[in-house]
CSV table of C-alpha atoms in Angstrom, one decimal:
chain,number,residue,atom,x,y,z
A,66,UNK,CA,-25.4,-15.4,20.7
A,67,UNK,CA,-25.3,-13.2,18.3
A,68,UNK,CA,-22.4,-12.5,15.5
A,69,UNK,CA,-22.2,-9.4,14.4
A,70,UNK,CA,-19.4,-8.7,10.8
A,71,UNK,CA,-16.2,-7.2,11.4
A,72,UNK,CA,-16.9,-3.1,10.5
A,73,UNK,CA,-13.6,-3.0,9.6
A,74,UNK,CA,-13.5,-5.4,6.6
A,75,UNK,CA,-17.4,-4.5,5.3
A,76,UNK,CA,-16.0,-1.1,5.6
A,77,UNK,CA,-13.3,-2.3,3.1
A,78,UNK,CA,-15.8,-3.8,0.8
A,79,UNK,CA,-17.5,-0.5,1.0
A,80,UNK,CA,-14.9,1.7,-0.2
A,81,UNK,CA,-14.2,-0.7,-2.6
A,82,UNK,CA,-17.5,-0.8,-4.1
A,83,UNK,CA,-18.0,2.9,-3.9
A,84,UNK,CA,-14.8,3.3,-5.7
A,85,UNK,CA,-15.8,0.8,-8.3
A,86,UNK,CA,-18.7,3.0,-8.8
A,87,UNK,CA,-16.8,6.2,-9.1
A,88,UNK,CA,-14.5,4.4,-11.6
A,89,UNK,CA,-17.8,3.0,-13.8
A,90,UNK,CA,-19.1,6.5,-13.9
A,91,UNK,CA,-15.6,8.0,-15.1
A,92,UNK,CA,-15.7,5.1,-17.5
A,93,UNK,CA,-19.0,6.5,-19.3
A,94,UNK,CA,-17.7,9.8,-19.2
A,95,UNK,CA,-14.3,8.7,-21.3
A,96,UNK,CA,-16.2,6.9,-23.5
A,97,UNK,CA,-15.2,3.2,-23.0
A,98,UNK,CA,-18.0,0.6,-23.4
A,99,UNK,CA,-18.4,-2.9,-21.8
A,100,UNK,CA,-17.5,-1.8,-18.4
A,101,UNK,CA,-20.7,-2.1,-16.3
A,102,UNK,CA,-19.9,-5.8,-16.3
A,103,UNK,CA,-16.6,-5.6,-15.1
A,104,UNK,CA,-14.8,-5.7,-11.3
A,105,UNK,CA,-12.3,-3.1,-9.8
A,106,UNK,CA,-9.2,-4.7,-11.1
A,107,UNK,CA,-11.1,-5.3,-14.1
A,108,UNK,CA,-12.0,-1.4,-15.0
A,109,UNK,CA,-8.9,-0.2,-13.4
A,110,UNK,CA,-7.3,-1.9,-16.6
A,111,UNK,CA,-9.7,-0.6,-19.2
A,112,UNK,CA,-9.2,3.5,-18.0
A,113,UNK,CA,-5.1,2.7,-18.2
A,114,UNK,CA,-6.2,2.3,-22.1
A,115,UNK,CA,-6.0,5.0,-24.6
A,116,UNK,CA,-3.6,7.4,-23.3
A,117,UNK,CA,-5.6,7.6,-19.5
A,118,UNK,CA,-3.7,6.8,-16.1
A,119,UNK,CA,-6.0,6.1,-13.5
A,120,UNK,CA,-4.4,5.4,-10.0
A,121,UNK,CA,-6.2,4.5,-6.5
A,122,UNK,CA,-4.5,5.4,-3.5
A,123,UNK,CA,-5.4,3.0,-0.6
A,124,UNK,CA,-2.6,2.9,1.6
A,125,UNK,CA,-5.1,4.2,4.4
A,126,UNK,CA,-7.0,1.2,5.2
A,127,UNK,CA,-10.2,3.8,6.0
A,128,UNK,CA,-9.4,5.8,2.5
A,129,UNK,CA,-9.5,5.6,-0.9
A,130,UNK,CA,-8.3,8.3,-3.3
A,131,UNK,CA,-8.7,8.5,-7.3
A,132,UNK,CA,-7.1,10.2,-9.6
A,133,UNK,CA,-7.8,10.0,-13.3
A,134,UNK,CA,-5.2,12.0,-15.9
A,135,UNK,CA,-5.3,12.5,-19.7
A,136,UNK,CA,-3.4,15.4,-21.0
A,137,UNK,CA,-5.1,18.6,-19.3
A,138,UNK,CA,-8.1,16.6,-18.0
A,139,UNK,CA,-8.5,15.6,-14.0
A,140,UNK,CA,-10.8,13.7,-12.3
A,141,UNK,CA,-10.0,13.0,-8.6
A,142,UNK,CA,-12.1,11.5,-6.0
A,143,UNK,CA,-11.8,10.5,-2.6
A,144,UNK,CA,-13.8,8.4,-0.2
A,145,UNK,CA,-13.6,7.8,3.3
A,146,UNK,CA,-15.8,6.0,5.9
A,147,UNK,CA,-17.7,7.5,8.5
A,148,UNK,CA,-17.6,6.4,12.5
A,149,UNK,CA,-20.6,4.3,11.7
A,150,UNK,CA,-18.9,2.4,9.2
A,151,UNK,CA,-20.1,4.1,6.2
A,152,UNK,CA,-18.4,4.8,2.9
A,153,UNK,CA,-18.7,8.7,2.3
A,154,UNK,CA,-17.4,10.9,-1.0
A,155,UNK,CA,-15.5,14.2,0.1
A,156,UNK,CA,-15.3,16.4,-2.8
C-alpha cells in the first residue's frame, strides 16, 4: 500500500515557506541583516523593528496575505495554492 501526505497540510507548509521567502526578501530590501537564518516567527519579529508593521493574514487555511507598512511605504503580497496543491504568488 501506498501512503500518500495529506495535500492539505504540505499545502500549509507551502504557504508558509513561500511566505517566509517573501518576508526574507522584504527583509533585504529594509535593510535588516541576520535574517536569512531565521524562521517565520523569527523574521516576523525583526520587520516589527524600526518603525515597520508587518502583518500576515492567514485566516483562510488555503491563503496567505502580507502586508508591510512604514510611513508612505507598502509592500503587500498574497499567496494562494493551486488545485494541485501548489503555493502560487498573485500580484
Amino acid at each position: 500500500m501506498v501512503r500518500t501526505k495529506n495535500k492539505r497540510v504540505a499545502g500549509v507548509s507551502k504557504l508558509d515557506h513561500r511566505v517566509t521567502v517573501q518576508l526574507k526578501e522584504w527583509a533585504g530590501l529594509s535593510g535588516f541583516y541576520g535574517y536569512k537564518d531565521m524562521d517565520l516567527a523569527q523574521v516576523l519579529e525583526l520587520l516589527n523593528t524600526e518603525g515597520w508593521k508587518t502583518e500576515v493574514d492567514s485566516s483562510d487555511p488555503s491563503a496567505r496575505v502580507l502586508i508591510m507598512l512604514k510611513d508612505e511605504t507598502v509592500r503587500k503580497g498574497k499567496f494562494v495554492l493551486d488545485e494541485k496543491g501548489r503555493a502560487l504568488k498573485l500580484h
